[in-house]
mmCIF file of C-alpha atoms in Angstrom:
data_model
loop_
_atom_site.group_PDB
_atom_site.id
_atom_site.type_symbol
_atom_site.label_atom_id
_atom_site.label_comp_id
_atom_site.label_asym_id
_atom_site.label_seq_id
_atom_site.Cartn_x
_atom_site.Cartn_y
_atom_site.Cartn_z
ATOM 1 C CA GLN A 1 -5.270 17.635 54.131
ATOM 2 C CA PHE A 2 -9.238 17.284 53.734
ATOM 3 C CA ALA A 3 -8.866 15.799 49.815
ATOM 4 C CA LEU A 4 -7.374 13.121 51.177
ATOM 5 C CA ILE A 5 -9.041 12.046 53.997
ATOM 6 C CA MET A 6 -11.727 12.384 51.663
ATOM 7 C CA ARG A 7 -10.344 10.200 49.105
ATOM 8 C CA GLN A 8 -11.049 7.118 52.054
ATOM 9 C CA THR A 9 -14.457 7.782 51.634
ATOM 10 C CA MET A 10 -15.039 7.176 48.098
ATOM 11 C CA GLY A 11 -16.207 3.749 46.785
ATOM 12 C CA SER A 12 -17.972 0.510 48.385
ATOM 13 C CA SER A 13 -17.707 -2.900 47.438
ATOM 14 C CA ASN A 14 -20.258 -4.137 44.722
ATOM 15 C CA VAL A 15 -21.614 -7.302 42.250
ATOM 16 C CA ASP A 16 -20.436 -8.523 39.113
ATOM 17 C CA ILE A 17 -23.570 -9.071 37.461
ATOM 18 C CA SER A 18 -22.216 -9.421 34.537
ATOM 19 C CA GLU A 19 -21.592 -12.402 31.764
ATOM 20 C CA GLY A 20 -18.951 -13.852 29.397
ATOM 21 C CA ILE A 21 -16.386 -10.657 29.197
ATOM 22 C CA GLU A 22 -13.355 -10.516 28.554
ATOM 23 C CA THR A 23 -11.562 -7.809 30.956
ATOM 24 C CA LYS A 24 -7.042 -7.156 30.475
ATOM 25 C CA VAL A 25 -4.967 -4.376 32.151
ATOM 26 C CA GLN A 26 -3.237 -2.600 30.072
ATOM 27 C CA LYS A 27 -1.010 0.228 29.988
ATOM 28 C CA ILE A 28 -0.321 3.968 27.667
ATOM 29 C CA ASN A 29 2.404 5.893 27.856
ATOM 30 C CA GLY A 30 0.827 9.670 28.316
ATOM 31 C CA THR A 31 2.880 13.256 28.970
ATOM 32 C CA HIS A 32 2.667 12.466 32.791
ATOM 33 C CA GLY A 33 3.362 8.443 32.431
ATOM 34 C CA GLU A 34 1.616 5.909 32.346
ATOM 35 C CA ILE A 35 -1.934 6.038 32.453
ATOM 36 C CA PRO A 36 -3.493 2.155 33.130
ATOM 37 C CA ILE A 37 -7.006 1.497 31.931
ATOM 38 C CA ARG A 38 -9.152 -1.691 31.844
ATOM 39 C CA ILE A 39 -10.812 -2.609 28.681
ATOM 40 C CA TYR A 40 -13.435 -4.699 28.732
ATOM 41 C CA GLN A 41 -15.141 -6.762 25.691
ATOM 42 C CA SER A 42 -17.944 -8.635 25.374
ATOM 43 C CA GLY A 43 -19.252 -10.093 22.563
ATOM 44 C CA ALA A 44 -17.540 -12.036 18.883
ATOM 45 C CA ILE A 45 -13.716 -11.210 18.966
ATOM 46 C CA ASN A 46 -13.664 -11.118 14.914
ATOM 47 C CA LYS A 47 -15.716 -8.283 13.947
ATOM 48 C CA THR A 48 -15.114 -4.169 15.389
ATOM 49 C CA LYS A 49 -17.467 -2.832 17.949
ATOM 50 C CA PRO A 50 -18.529 0.303 19.573
ATOM 51 C CA ALA A 51 -16.370 1.542 22.166
ATOM 52 C CA ILE A 52 -17.333 3.653 25.738
ATOM 53 C CA ILE A 53 -14.266 5.408 27.147
ATOM 54 C CA PHE A 54 -15.308 5.957 31.139
ATOM 55 C CA PHE A 55 -13.656 8.034 33.076
ATOM 56 C CA HIS A 56 -15.017 7.678 37.257
ATOM 57 C CA GLY A 57 -16.518 10.153 39.461
ATOM 58 C CA GLY A 58 -14.444 11.476 42.780
ATOM 59 C CA GLY A 59 -14.435 15.306 42.896
ATOM 60 C CA PHE A 60 -11.073 14.945 41.243
ATOM 61 C CA VAL A 61 -8.727 13.599 44.509
ATOM 62 C CA GLY A 62 -10.870 10.293 44.686
ATOM 63 C CA GLY A 63 -12.466 6.303 43.252
ATOM 64 C CA THR A 64 -10.556 4.413 41.040
ATOM 65 C CA SER A 65 -11.714 1.886 37.554
ATOM 66 C CA GLN A 66 -11.227 -0.928 40.624
ATOM 67 C CA VAL A 67 -15.113 0.837 41.432
ATOM 68 C CA THR A 68 -16.453 1.660 38.772
ATOM 69 C CA GLU A 69 -15.113 -1.793 36.954
ATOM 70 C CA ASN A 70 -18.224 -3.850 37.243
ATOM 71 C CA PHE A 71 -20.694 -0.788 35.831
ATOM 72 C CA CYS A 72 -17.970 -0.934 32.713
ATOM 73 C CA LYS A 73 -18.578 -5.065 32.114
ATOM 74 C CA VAL A 74 -22.247 -4.597 32.309
ATOM 75 C CA MET A 75 -21.975 -1.289 30.028
ATOM 76 C CA ALA A 76 -19.730 -3.375 27.797
ATOM 77 C CA GLU A 77 -22.390 -6.514 27.615
ATOM 78 C CA GLN A 78 -25.480 -4.980 27.023
ATOM 79 C CA LEU A 79 -23.537 -2.367 24.365
ATOM 80 C CA GLU A 80 -21.826 -5.903 23.138
ATOM 81 C CA GLY A 81 -18.910 -4.094 22.807
ATOM 82 C CA ILE A 82 -15.606 -3.245 24.501
ATOM 83 C CA VAL A 83 -15.126 -0.716 27.205
ATOM 84 C CA LEU A 84 -12.314 1.367 28.026
ATOM 85 C CA ASN A 85 -12.346 2.280 32.069
ATOM 86 C CA VAL A 86 -9.125 5.526 32.453
ATOM 87 C CA GLU A 87 -7.581 5.365 36.282
ATOM 88 C CA TYR A 88 -6.692 9.057 35.505
ATOM 89 C CA ARG A 89 -4.526 10.327 38.005
ATOM 90 C CA LEU A 90 -6.091 12.246 40.929
ATOM 91 C CA ALA A 91 -5.382 15.979 42.776
ATOM 92 C CA PRO A 92 -4.158 17.660 44.734
ATOM 93 C CA GLU A 93 -0.633 15.220 43.777
ATOM 94 C CA PHE A 94 -1.497 16.174 40.122
ATOM 95 C CA GLN A 95 -3.611 19.096 39.537
ATOM 96 C CA ALA A 96 -5.785 20.324 36.769
ATOM 97 C CA PRO A 97 -5.363 19.642 33.307
ATOM 98 C CA VAL A 98 -3.303 16.446 33.899
ATOM 99 C CA ALA A 99 -6.599 14.792 34.317
ATOM 100 C CA SER A 100 -8.039 15.634 31.247
ATOM 101 C CA ASP A 101 -4.574 15.066 29.387
ATOM 102 C CA GLU A 102 -4.731 12.024 30.253
ATOM 103 C CA CYS A 103 -7.770 10.889 29.222
ATOM 104 C CA TYR A 104 -7.535 12.142 25.944
ATOM 105 C CA ALA A 105 -5.277 11.171 25.458
ATOM 106 C CA VAL A 106 -7.185 7.481 25.664
ATOM 107 C CA VAL A 107 -9.572 8.776 23.841
ATOM 108 C CA LYS A 108 -6.426 9.531 20.527
ATOM 109 C CA TRP A 109 -4.982 6.216 21.705
ATOM 110 C CA ALA A 110 -8.252 4.229 21.356
ATOM 111 C CA HIS A 111 -8.673 5.839 17.419
ATOM 112 C CA GLU A 112 -4.928 4.927 16.704
ATOM 113 C CA CYS A 113 -5.336 1.824 18.292
ATOM 114 C CA ALA A 114 -8.721 0.867 16.662
ATOM 115 C CA SER A 115 -7.610 -2.047 14.185
ATOM 116 C CA GLU A 116 -5.452 -3.688 17.062
ATOM 117 C CA LEU A 117 -8.201 -2.979 19.594
ATOM 118 C CA GLY A 118 -11.490 -4.221 17.827
ATOM 119 C CA ILE A 119 -13.425 -0.854 17.751
ATOM 120 C CA ASN A 120 -14.904 0.976 15.172
ATOM 121 C CA PRO A 121 -13.349 3.775 14.427
ATOM 122 C CA ASN A 122 -16.317 5.874 13.995
ATOM 123 C CA GLN A 123 -18.235 4.564 17.178
ATOM 124 C CA ILE A 124 -16.606 5.842 20.147
ATOM 125 C CA ALA A 125 -18.015 7.662 22.898
ATOM 126 C CA VAL A 126 -17.112 9.130 25.858
ATOM 127 C CA ALA A 127 -18.859 8.924 29.558
ATOM 128 C CA GLY A 128 -18.486 8.952 33.122
ATOM 129 C CA ASP A 129 -19.806 10.030 36.416
ATOM 130 C CA SER A 130 -19.864 13.436 38.526
ATOM 131 C CA ALA A 131 -15.995 13.999 38.051
ATOM 132 C CA GLY A 132 -15.902 11.944 35.069
ATOM 133 C CA GLY A 133 -18.618 13.825 33.220
ATOM 134 C CA ASN A 134 -16.950 17.013 33.386
ATOM 135 C CA LEU A 135 -13.580 14.830 32.355
ATOM 136 C CA ALA A 136 -15.913 13.346 29.282
ATOM 137 C CA ALA A 137 -17.179 16.882 28.683
ATOM 138 C CA VAL A 138 -13.681 18.621 28.590
ATOM 139 C CA CYS A 139 -12.335 15.762 25.893
ATOM 140 C CA SER A 140 -15.154 15.692 23.691
ATOM 141 C CA TYR A 141 -14.639 19.737 23.964
ATOM 142 C CA LEU A 142 -11.099 19.135 23.415
ATOM 143 C CA ASP A 143 -11.777 17.103 20.525
ATOM 144 C CA ARG A 144 -14.215 19.819 18.878
ATOM 145 C CA GLN A 145 -12.401 22.311 19.481
ATOM 146 C CA GLN A 146 -8.813 20.793 17.852
ATOM 147 C CA GLU A 147 -11.558 19.867 15.114
ATOM 148 C CA ASN A 148 -9.762 16.096 15.320
ATOM 149 C CA ASN A 149 -13.670 14.831 15.370
ATOM 150 C CA LEU A 150 -12.710 11.492 17.199
ATOM 151 C CA ILE A 151 -15.816 11.320 19.094
ATOM 152 C CA ALA A 152 -19.421 10.518 17.728
ATOM 153 C CA PHE A 153 -21.116 10.449 21.506
ATOM 154 C CA GLN A 154 -20.746 11.822 25.221
ATOM 155 C CA ALA A 155 -22.753 10.450 27.907
ATOM 156 C CA LEU A 156 -22.269 12.255 30.980
ATOM 157 C CA LEU A 157 -23.958 11.296 34.145
ATOM 158 C CA TYR A 158 -24.656 13.795 36.581
ATOM 159 C CA PRO A 159 -21.465 16.039 35.523
ATOM 160 C CA ALA A 160 -19.211 18.210 37.568
ATOM 161 C CA ILE A 161 -19.639 20.825 34.804
ATOM 162 C CA TYR A 162 -20.431 23.877 36.914
ATOM 163 C CA LEU A 163 -17.250 24.738 39.377
ATOM 164 C CA ASP A 164 -17.817 28.397 39.798
ATOM 165 C CA GLU A 165 -19.236 30.112 42.107
ATOM 166 C CA GLU A 166 -21.642 32.139 40.859
ATOM 167 C CA THR A 167 -23.160 29.608 38.223
ATOM 168 C CA LEU A 168 -23.505 27.343 41.527
ATOM 169 C CA ALA A 169 -24.956 29.744 43.426
ATOM 170 C CA ALA A 170 -27.781 30.088 40.203
ATOM 171 C CA LYS A 171 -28.447 26.078 40.450
ATOM 172 C CA GLN A 172 -29.525 25.536 44.159
ATOM 173 C CA TRP A 173 -31.160 22.397 44.413
ATOM 174 C CA PRO A 174 -33.148 22.282 47.953
ATOM 175 C CA ILE A 175 -33.634 19.082 48.855
ATOM 176 C CA GLU A 176 -37.889 20.058 49.027
ATOM 177 C CA LYS A 177 -37.559 19.341 45.041
ATOM 178 C CA PHE A 178 -36.679 15.583 45.849
ATOM 179 C CA GLY A 179 -39.872 14.746 47.032
ATOM 180 C CA ALA A 180 -37.825 13.040 50.250
ATOM 181 C CA ASN A 181 -40.122 12.267 53.754
ATOM 182 C CA PRO A 182 -38.743 14.032 56.401
ATOM 183 C CA ALA A 183 -37.405 10.891 58.187
ATOM 184 C CA LEU A 184 -35.049 10.767 55.006
ATOM 185 C CA SER A 185 -34.360 14.264 54.854
ATOM 186 C CA ALA A 186 -32.674 14.239 58.247
ATOM 187 C CA LYS A 187 -30.337 11.622 57.232
ATOM 188 C CA LEU A 188 -29.121 12.786 53.541
ATOM 189 C CA ALA A 189 -28.914 17.200 54.425
ATOM 190 C CA PRO A 190 -25.690 16.524 56.442
ATOM 191 C CA GLY A 191 -24.482 15.663 52.990
ATOM 192 C CA PHE A 192 -26.269 17.600 51.346
ATOM 193 C CA VAL A 193 -24.334 19.715 53.306
ATOM 194 C CA GLY A 194 -21.096 18.242 52.772
ATOM 195 C CA MET A 195 -20.794 18.338 48.679
ATOM 196 C CA ALA A 196 -21.405 22.081 49.377
ATOM 197 C CA ALA A 197 -18.561 22.566 50.841
ATOM 198 C CA SER A 198 -16.732 21.012 48.745
ATOM 199 C CA HIS A 199 -16.521 23.058 45.308
ATOM 200 C CA GLU A 200 -14.682 25.445 46.983
ATOM 201 C CA MET A 201 -12.516 22.301 47.591
ATOM 202 C CA ILE A 202 -12.275 20.755 44.216
ATOM 203 C CA ARG A 203 -11.699 24.956 42.713
ATOM 204 C CA THR A 204 -8.687 24.565 44.939
ATOM 205 C CA VAL A 205 -7.350 21.838 45.347
ATOM 206 C CA TYR A 206 -8.377 20.176 41.420
ATOM 207 C CA ALA A 207 -8.534 23.547 39.188
ATOM 208 C CA GLY A 208 -5.471 25.308 41.632
ATOM 209 C CA GLU A 209 -4.899 28.849 39.384
ATOM 210 C CA LEU A 210 -6.978 27.216 36.557
ATOM 211 C CA ASP A 211 -9.535 29.656 35.356
ATOM 212 C CA VAL A 212 -12.760 27.203 36.027
ATOM 213 C CA HIS A 213 -15.420 30.216 34.270
#
């Protein structure tokens, strides 16, 4: 129940500052059903381009590709390439490894359909923020483990890599380390406390019976 309440608080409106971005929405078949993808393209259409496959954050229980759309558009513009924004399934309705299965399925699809999409198959990157950073790292791990070599680069934005209590306890980040003034610290502290409590929720709601070590 807490996860669903948490989901309702996620995301905020933002402004599109990109220019000249072609956008299309597509769905691909996955093991757990169709996977919606938003595809953003910049530059000439008649040449292959590098691509970033982006996974949004949200603690594995929230967030949408709509929230990260404008961010992905700017990436496509600056990259002069293609960005795929993935709408993977969320917990608690779909526990691990559903999200990572879907994210890596998009990686494989992008490589298989590279010619059709205008992607250089040797320049495919994965990226994500928070939980999305975790999923990007998992995709890279699966790619290496399966010896597919589809991913050339990963960019992890404040990734939620560690979920086990032992590692989290050893990596404490008290608010004082951020150099915030006392007045700001008082405002931020409840959020940090809430984030700390969310790890247990993520372990149980998202990971379920999986070993998170």
